[in-house]
């Protein structure tokens, strides 16, 4: 993934610096908030026939100023230390923005998840957990799923953690509902993305009913975002995954394709390439797959009025600037996809209290808290006359800096 020659972590830090300067923070505090507290790199030997392939795994803990570190684990061939740092940092800003008592972390393994057998996937996550158990735990650092990992992966992680440390289901979130997961968590990120899309249309006096939507990604985030957009009355006219995209200007019936593992087998009016979906003429574009997919090479061809960032860092800083001058309204990742970590917070608290919520309560709490974060970001964007991304960073950087200083970490 390319971030215009600069690194993904440098791009996040550019926003941290900008927010820090607007807030008048001391340069040392900005420097502390721009570095990671701990970075662990591990090797993961994986049996391959009679031989062994050695993979590289990561856990980066960016900040614990506001609570235990929290963040997903990504299995993807492009995972590297810079990307994991960037994603760990984004988790710090995301958890602060929605005001849950967590810090930020991220993990990953550089491997193409689509080529792994189930047994290999299990071996990898168990080894990852064994190597990192000393820095994990429900009050230290709590992993969750991300690209290439899912609730089954989290079940293996929890099982391995229990073998080593004893019963502690809150050590990981995004687990299967049958194994200490929370009903509502799986859909939470996509649901939040769709709710934010609807709220953005309303805020800009565009009718939600019939608004056209294009989505890149048909995994956990894209799939549920599509379903809830449809439930809210929007028309999903294009959706793509790694195998390519499907288009139907009358609106794709998401319910009928929801259970398909990939879009390859879906019958459609028109088929397009995996990244062409980004250039479809629509009201709302939701990138919900990889980072840096909207960059200087294609931003002039973006044909949407609103972009809701389902994925993390889908737009490079340069493209973000360019799109805003074209009048495109962009809702940043740390707000738009924060329903995932909000849902993880609900799962974590339920595990700790050994008490489970019905799904209606989960959804109600999620919607109310997302609405509150959305309203706050808009208020701050008006107050400082800045775009929504800058406003979101102002809110979160102020909260983390305050916690950092109150803890006395400077002395
Ligand atoms: P996933 O692995 O479930 O799905 C990823 C999807 O992207 C798949 O449909 C895959 O086919 C598609 N994809 C991969 N390469 C593509 C390409 N080149 N073109 C088009 N599509 C492509 O992952 P996910 O959990 O849905 O995560 C997607 C994004 O959302 C990531 O950026 C992740 O960090 C972010 N995110 C996820 C969560 C969560 O709770 N899962 C929370 C917040 C943010």
Coordinates of C-alpha atoms and ligand atoms in Angstrom, one line a residue:
X1 CA 0.0 0.0 0.0
X2 CA 1.5 3.3 -0.9
X3 CA 1.0 6.6 0.9
X4 CA 2.5 8.8 -1.8
X5 CA 6.1 8.0 -0.9
X6 CA 5.5 9.0 2.7
X7 CA 4.8 6.3 5.3
X8 CA 1.4 5.4 6.6
X9 CA 2.6 6.1 10.2
X10 CA 4.0 9.5 9.1
X11 CA 0.6 10.3 7.6
X12 CA -1.2 9.7 10.9
X13 CA 1.5 11.7 12.7
X14 CA 1.0 14.6 10.4
X15 CA -2.6 14.9 11.7
X16 CA -1.5 14.4 15.3
X17 CA 1.0 17.3 14.9
X18 CA -1.6 19.5 13.3
X19 CA -4.1 18.8 16.1
X20 CA -1.4 19.3 18.7
X21 CA -0.4 22.7 17.3
X22 CA -4.0 23.9 17.1
X23 CA -4.5 22.8 20.7
X24 CA -1.2 24.5 21.7
X25 CA 0.3 21.3 23.2
X26 CA 4.0 21.3 24.3
X27 CA 6.3 19.9 21.6
X28 CA 7.4 17.1 23.9
X29 CA 3.9 16.0 24.5
X30 CA 3.3 15.9 20.7
X31 CA 6.5 13.9 20.3
X32 CA 5.3 11.4 22.9
X33 CA 1.9 11.0 21.2
X34 CA 3.7 10.5 17.9
X35 CA 5.7 7.5 19.1
X36 CA 4.7 3.9 20.1
X37 CA 5.1 2.7 23.6
X38 CA 6.2 -0.8 22.7
X39 CA 6.9 -2.7 19.4
X40 CA 7.3 -6.5 19.3
X41 CA 8.4 -8.3 16.2
X42 CA 8.3 -12.1 16.2
X43 CA 9.1 -14.9 13.8
X44 CA 6.5 -17.6 13.2
X45 CA 7.7 -20.9 11.7
X46 CA 5.0 -22.5 9.8
X47 CA 5.1 -26.2 8.7
X48 CA 4.8 -26.5 4.9
X49 CA 5.0 -30.2 3.8
X50 CA 8.4 -31.4 4.9
X51 CA 9.8 -27.9 5.2
X52 CA 9.2 -24.8 7.2
X53 CA 8.3 -21.3 6.1
X54 CA 9.2 -18.4 8.5
X55 CA 6.6 -15.6 8.7
X56 CA 7.0 -12.3 10.5
X57 CA 4.4 -11.2 13.1
X58 CA 3.9 -8.0 15.0
X59 CA 2.3 -6.3 18.0
X60 CA 2.7 -2.6 18.3
X61 CA 1.3 -0.9 21.4
X62 CA 0.9 2.8 20.7
X63 CA -0.6 4.2 23.9
X64 CA -2.0 3.1 27.3
X65 CA -2.7 6.6 28.5
X66 CA -6.4 6.1 28.6
X67 CA -6.6 2.4 29.4
X68 CA -5.5 -1.1 28.2
X69 CA -4.3 -1.1 24.6
X70 CA -6.9 -2.3 22.1
X71 CA -6.6 -3.2 18.4
X72 CA -7.1 -5.9 15.8
X73 CA -4.8 -8.4 14.2
X74 CA -4.4 -8.3 10.4
X75 CA -3.3 -11.3 8.2
X76 CA -2.2 -9.8 4.9
X77 CA 0.8 -10.0 2.6
X78 CA 1.4 -6.2 2.8
X79 CA 1.6 -6.1 6.6
X80 CA 4.9 -4.4 7.8
X81 CA 6.1 -2.5 10.9
X82 CA 5.2 0.9 9.5
X83 CA 1.6 -0.2 8.7
X84 CA 1.1 -1.8 12.1
X85 CA 2.4 1.4 13.8
X86 CA 0.0 3.5 11.8
X87 CA -2.9 1.3 12.6
X88 CA -1.9 1.1 16.3
X89 CA -1.8 4.9 16.5
X90 CA -5.2 5.2 14.7
X91 CA -6.6 2.9 17.5
X92 CA -5.5 5.3 20.1
X93 CA -7.3 8.2 18.4
X94 CA -10.4 6.1 17.7
X95 CA -10.9 4.9 21.2
X96 CA -10.3 8.4 22.6
X97 CA -12.7 9.9 20.0
X98 CA -15.6 7.6 21.0
X99 CA -14.6 7.9 24.7
X100 CA -14.1 4.3 25.7
X101 CA -11.4 3.5 28.3
X102 CA -8.8 2.0 26.0
X103 CA -5.5 2.9 24.5
X104 CA -4.3 1.8 21.0
X105 CA -2.5 -1.2 19.6
X106 CA -2.4 -3.3 16.4
X107 CA -1.0 -6.7 15.4
X108 CA -0.4 -8.5 12.2
X109 CA 1.2 -11.3 10.3
X110 CA 2.7 -10.8 6.8
X111 CA 0.9 -13.6 5.0
X112 CA -1.7 -14.0 2.3
X113 CA -4.7 -15.2 4.4
X114 CA -6.5 -16.4 1.2
X115 CA -3.8 -19.0 0.7
X116 CA -3.9 -20.5 4.2
X117 CA -5.6 -23.7 5.2
X118 CA -7.6 -23.6 8.4
X119 CA -5.0 -25.7 10.2
X120 CA -2.2 -23.2 9.1
X121 CA -4.3 -20.3 10.2
X122 CA -4.8 -21.9 13.6
X123 CA -1.1 -22.7 13.9
X124 CA -0.1 -19.1 13.1
X125 CA -2.5 -17.5 15.6
X126 CA -1.5 -19.9 18.4
X127 CA 2.1 -19.2 17.8
X128 CA 1.5 -15.5 17.6
X129 CA -0.4 -15.7 21.0
X130 CA 2.4 -17.8 22.7
X131 CA 5.1 -15.4 21.6
X132 CA 3.2 -12.3 22.8
X133 CA 1.3 -13.6 25.8
X134 CA 3.6 -11.6 28.2
X135 CA 2.3 -8.3 26.7
X136 CA -1.4 -9.4 26.3
X137 CA -4.3 -9.7 28.7
X138 CA -7.7 -8.1 29.5
X139 CA -6.1 -5.2 31.4
X140 CA -3.0 -5.0 29.2
X141 CA -3.7 -5.3 25.6
X142 CA -6.8 -6.9 24.0
X143 CA -6.7 -8.0 20.3
X144 CA -9.7 -8.3 17.9
X145 CA -10.2 -9.3 14.3
X146 CA -9.1 -7.2 11.3
X147 CA -8.5 -8.0 7.6
X148 CA -7.8 -11.7 7.1
X149 CA -8.9 -12.8 10.6
X150 CA -12.3 -13.5 12.1
X151 CA -14.3 -14.8 15.1
X152 CA -12.8 -18.3 14.6
X153 CA -9.3 -16.9 14.7
X154 CA -10.2 -15.1 17.9
X155 CA -11.6 -18.3 19.4
X156 CA -8.2 -20.0 18.8
X157 CA -6.4 -17.0 20.3
X158 CA -8.6 -17.2 23.4
X159 CA -8.1 -20.9 23.8
X160 CA -4.3 -20.6 23.5
X161 CA -4.3 -17.7 26.0
X162 CA -6.4 -19.8 28.5
X163 CA -3.9 -22.7 28.2
X164 CA -1.1 -20.4 29.2
X165 CA -2.8 -17.9 31.6
X166 CA -6.1 -19.5 32.8
X167 CA -9.6 -18.4 32.2
X168 CA -9.9 -14.8 31.0
X169 CA -12.4 -14.5 28.1
X170 CA -12.0 -10.6 28.1
X171 CA -8.5 -11.2 26.8
X172 CA -9.8 -10.9 23.2
X173 CA -12.9 -9.5 21.5
X174 CA -14.7 -10.4 18.3
X175 CA -15.2 -14.0 19.5
X176 CA -18.0 -16.3 18.3
X177 CA -21.3 -15.7 20.1
X178 CA -21.2 -19.3 21.3
X179 CA -17.8 -18.7 23.0
X180 CA -18.1 -15.5 25.1
X181 CA -18.7 -13.2 22.0
X182 CA -21.4 -10.6 22.1
X183 CA -24.5 -10.7 19.8
X184 CA -24.1 -7.5 17.7
X185 CA -20.3 -7.3 17.7
X186 CA -19.9 -9.0 14.2
X187 CA -22.1 -6.4 12.5
X188 CA -21.0 -3.5 14.6
X189 CA -18.4 -1.9 12.3
X190 CA -20.5 -2.1 9.2
X191 CA -23.6 -1.0 11.1
X192 CA -21.8 2.1 12.4
X193 CA -20.5 2.9 8.9
X194 CA -24.0 2.8 7.5
X195 CA -25.4 4.8 10.4
X196 CA -22.7 7.5 9.9
X197 CA -23.4 7.5 6.1
X198 CA -27.1 8.2 6.8
X199 CA -26.3 10.9 9.4
X200 CA -23.9 12.6 6.9
X201 CA -26.5 12.7 4.2
X202 CA -29.1 14.1 6.6
X203 CA -26.6 16.7 7.9
X204 CA -26.1 17.8 4.3
X205 CA -29.8 17.9 3.5
X206 CA -29.6 14.9 1.1
X207 CA -32.5 12.3 1.3
X208 CA -31.3 9.0 2.7
X209 CA -34.0 7.1 1.0
X210 CA -32.8 6.3 -2.5
X211 CA -29.3 7.7 -2.0
X212 CA -26.9 5.7 -4.2
X213 CA -24.0 3.9 -2.5
X214 CA -20.8 2.1 -3.9
X215 CA -18.7 -0.1 -1.6
X216 CA -15.2 -1.5 -2.0
X217 CA -14.9 -4.7 0.1
X218 CA -17.3 -7.5 0.9
X219 CA -15.7 -8.8 4.1
X220 CA -16.9 -8.1 7.6
X221 CA -17.1 -4.3 7.2
X222 CA -18.3 -4.0 3.6
X223 CA -20.9 -6.7 3.8
X224 CA -22.7 -5.4 6.9
X225 CA -22.3 -1.8 5.8
X226 CA -24.1 -2.8 2.6
X227 CA -26.9 -4.6 4.4
X228 CA -27.6 -1.8 6.9
X229 CA -27.4 0.9 4.1
X230 CA -30.1 -1.1 2.3
X231 CA -32.2 -1.4 5.5
X232 CA -31.9 2.3 6.0
X233 CA -33.4 2.9 2.5
X234 CA -30.2 3.6 0.5
X235 CA -29.5 1.9 -2.9
X236 CA -26.3 -0.1 -3.1
X237 CA -25.5 0.2 -6.8
X238 CA -21.9 -1.3 -6.8
X239 CA -19.8 -3.5 -4.6
X240 CA -16.5 -5.2 -5.1
X241 CA -14.1 -7.6 -3.4
X242 CA -10.7 -8.9 -4.4
X243 CA -12.3 -11.0 -7.2
X244 CA -13.9 -8.0 -8.9
X245 CA -17.1 -6.0 -8.7
X246 CA -20.8 -6.1 -9.5
X247 CA -23.0 -3.2 -10.6
X248 CA -26.7 -2.8 -10.8
X249 CA -28.0 0.8 -11.2
X250 CA -31.5 -0.3 -9.9
X251 CA -29.9 -1.4 -6.6
X252 CA -28.3 -4.8 -5.7
X253 CA -30.4 -7.0 -3.4
X254 CA -27.8 -7.3 -0.6
X255 CA -29.9 -9.8 1.3
X256 CA -29.8 -12.3 -1.6
X257 CA -26.0 -12.1 -1.9
X258 CA -25.1 -11.7 1.8
X259 CA -24.2 -15.3 2.4
X260 CA -21.9 -15.6 -0.6
X261 CA -18.3 -15.9 0.5
X262 CA -17.0 -13.8 -2.4
X263 CA -18.6 -11.9 -5.2
X264 CA -17.1 -14.2 -7.8
X265 CA -20.2 -16.4 -7.9
X266 CA -22.7 -13.6 -7.9
X267 CA -24.9 -13.0 -11.0
X268 CA -25.0 -9.4 -12.0
X269 CA -26.2 -6.9 -14.6
X270 CA -22.6 -5.7 -15.1
X271 CA -19.2 -6.8 -13.8
X272 CA -16.3 -4.4 -13.2
X273 CA -12.7 -4.6 -11.8
X274 CA -12.0 -4.6 -8.1
X275 CA -10.9 -1.0 -7.9
X276 CA -13.2 0.5 -10.6
X277 CA -16.0 0.6 -8.0
X278 CA -14.2 3.6 -6.5
X279 CA -14.9 5.6 -9.6
X280 CA -18.6 4.9 -9.9
X281 CA -21.0 7.9 -10.0
X282 CA -22.8 7.7 -6.7
X283 CA -23.8 9.8 -3.6
X284 CA -21.9 7.8 -1.0
X285 CA -18.6 5.9 -1.6
X286 CA -17.5 3.5 1.2
X287 CA -14.0 2.1 0.8
X288 CA -14.0 -0.9 3.1
X289 CA -11.0 -3.0 2.1
X290 CA -7.4 -1.8 1.9
X291 CA -5.5 1.3 2.8
X292 CA -4.3 4.1 0.3
X293 CA -6.8 2.9 -2.4
X294 CA -7.7 6.5 -3.1
X295 CA -4.5 8.3 -3.9
X296 CA -3.0 10.9 -6.3
X297 CA -3.4 8.5 -9.3
X298 CA -7.2 8.2 -9.1
X299 CA -8.6 11.0 -6.9
X300 CA -9.5 13.2 -9.9
X301 CA -11.8 10.4 -11.1
X302 CA -13.7 10.0 -7.8
X303 CA -17.4 10.6 -8.6
X304 CA -19.0 10.7 -5.1
X305 CA -20.2 13.6 -3.0
X306 CA -19.5 11.8 0.3
X307 CA -16.8 9.3 1.3
X308 CA -17.3 7.3 4.5
X309 CA -14.1 5.6 5.4
X310 CA -15.0 2.0 6.4
X311 CA -11.4 0.9 5.9
X312 CA -8.5 2.4 7.9
X313 CA -6.5 5.0 6.0
X314 CA -8.1 4.4 2.6
X315 CA -7.3 7.9 1.4
X316 CA -3.8 9.3 1.3
X317 CA -3.2 12.8 2.8
X318 CA -2.5 14.3 -0.7
X319 CA -5.7 12.8 -2.1
X320 CA -7.7 13.9 1.0
X321 CA -6.6 17.5 0.3
X322 CA -7.4 17.3 -3.3
X323 CA -10.9 15.8 -2.8
X324 CA -11.8 18.4 -0.2
X325 CA -10.9 21.2 -2.7
X326 CA -13.4 19.4 -5.1
X327 CA -16.0 19.7 -2.3
X328 CA -16.2 16.1 -1.4
X329 CA -17.2 15.5 2.3
X330 CA -15.0 12.9 3.9
X331 CA -15.9 11.2 7.2
X332 CA -12.6 9.9 8.6
X333 CA -11.9 6.3 9.6
X334 CA -11.4 7.1 13.3
X335 CA -15.1 8.1 13.4
X336 CA -16.7 6.2 10.6
X337 CA -15.4 2.7 11.5
X338 CA -15.3 3.2 15.2
X339 CA -18.4 1.0 15.7
X340 CA -16.1 -2.0 15.7
X341 CA -14.1 -1.0 18.7
X342 CA -17.3 0.3 20.4
X343 CA -18.8 -3.1 20.0
X344 CA -15.6 -4.7 21.3
X345 CA -15.8 -2.5 24.4
X346 CA -19.4 -3.8 25.0
X347 CA -18.1 -7.4 24.6
X348 CA -15.2 -6.7 26.9
X349 CA -17.4 -5.2 29.7
X350 CA -19.9 -8.1 29.3
X351 CA -17.1 -10.7 29.7
X352 CA -15.7 -8.9 32.8
X353 CA -19.2 -8.6 34.4
X354 CA -20.1 -12.1 33.3
X355 CA -23.4 -10.7 32.1
X356 CA -24.7 -10.6 28.6
X357 CA -26.8 -8.0 26.8
X358 CA -29.6 -8.8 24.4
X359 CA -28.8 -7.6 20.8
X360 CA -31.4 -4.8 21.0
X361 CA -29.6 -3.2 23.9
X362 CA -26.2 -3.6 22.1
X363 CA -27.6 -1.9 18.9
X364 CA -29.2 0.9 20.9
X365 CA -26.1 1.7 22.8
X366 CA -24.0 1.6 19.7
X367 CA -26.3 3.9 17.7
X368 CA -26.5 6.4 20.6
X369 CA -22.8 6.6 21.2
X370 CA -21.9 6.8 17.5
X371 CA -24.5 9.6 17.1
X372 CA -22.9 11.4 20.0
X373 CA -19.3 11.1 18.6
X374 CA -20.6 12.2 15.2
X375 CA -22.3 15.3 16.7
X376 CA -19.2 16.2 18.7
X377 CA -16.9 16.0 15.7
X378 CA -19.3 18.3 13.7
X379 CA -19.4 20.8 16.6
X380 CA -15.6 20.9 16.8
X381 CA -15.3 21.2 13.0
X382 CA -17.5 24.4 13.2
X383 CA -15.7 25.7 16.3
X384 CA -12.2 25.6 14.7
X385 CA -13.4 26.0 11.0
X386 CA -11.7 22.7 10.0
X387 CA -12.6 19.6 8.1
X388 CA -14.0 16.5 9.8
X389 CA -10.7 14.6 9.9
X390 CA -8.9 17.5 11.6
X391 CA -11.8 18.0 14.0
X392 CA -11.8 14.3 14.9
X393 CA -8.0 14.5 15.7
X394 CA -8.5 17.6 17.8
X395 CA -11.0 15.8 20.0
X396 CA -9.0 12.7 20.4
X397 CA -5.5 14.3 20.7
X398 CA -6.8 16.6 23.4
X399 CA -8.3 13.7 25.4
X400 CA -5.1 11.5 25.2
X401 CA -2.8 14.5 25.9
X402 CA -4.9 15.3 29.0
X403 CA -4.7 11.7 30.3
X404 CA -1.0 11.6 29.5
X405 CA -0.3 14.8 31.5
X406 CA -2.6 13.8 34.4
X407 CA -0.7 10.5 34.8
X408 CA 2.4 12.5 35.3
X409 CA 4.2 10.6 32.5
X410 CA 6.4 13.7 32.0
X411 CA 8.1 13.5 35.3
Ligands
LIG1 P1 -12.1 -8.7 5.7 O1 -10.8 -9.5 5.6 O2 -13.2 -9.3 6.4 O3 -12.5 -8.3 4.3 C1 -11.7 -7.6 3.4 C2 -12.4 -7.4 2.1 O4 -11.6 -6.6 1.2 C3 -12.7 -8.7 1.4 O5 -14.0 -8.7 0.8 C4 -11.6 -8.8 0.3 O6 -12.0 -9.5 -0.9 C5 -11.6 -7.3 -0.1 N1 -10.4 -6.9 -0.8 C6 -9.1 -7.2 -0.5 N2 -8.3 -6.7 -1.5 C7 -9.1 -6.0 -2.3 C8 -8.9 -5.2 -3.5 N3 -7.7 -5.1 -4.0 N4 -10.0 -4.7 -4.1 C9 -11.2 -4.8 -3.6 N5 -11.5 -5.5 -2.5 C10 -10.4 -6.1 -1.9 O7 -11.6 -7.4 6.4 P2 -12.5 -6.4 7.3 O8 -12.5 -6.8 8.7 O9 -13.8 -6.2 6.6 O10 -11.7 -5.0 7.2 C11 -11.7 -4.2 6.1 C12 -11.1 -2.8 6.5 O11 -11.9 -2.3 7.6 C13 -9.7 -2.8 6.9 O12 -9.1 -1.6 6.6 C14 -9.8 -2.9 8.4 O13 -8.7 -2.4 9.1 C15 -11.0 -2.0 8.6 N6 -11.7 -2.2 9.9 C16 -12.2 -3.4 10.3 C17 -12.9 -3.5 11.5 C18 -13.5 -4.8 11.9 O14 -14.2 -4.8 13.0 N7 -13.4 -5.9 11.2 C19 -13.0 -2.4 12.3 C20 -12.5 -1.2 11.9 C21 -11.9 -1.1 10.7

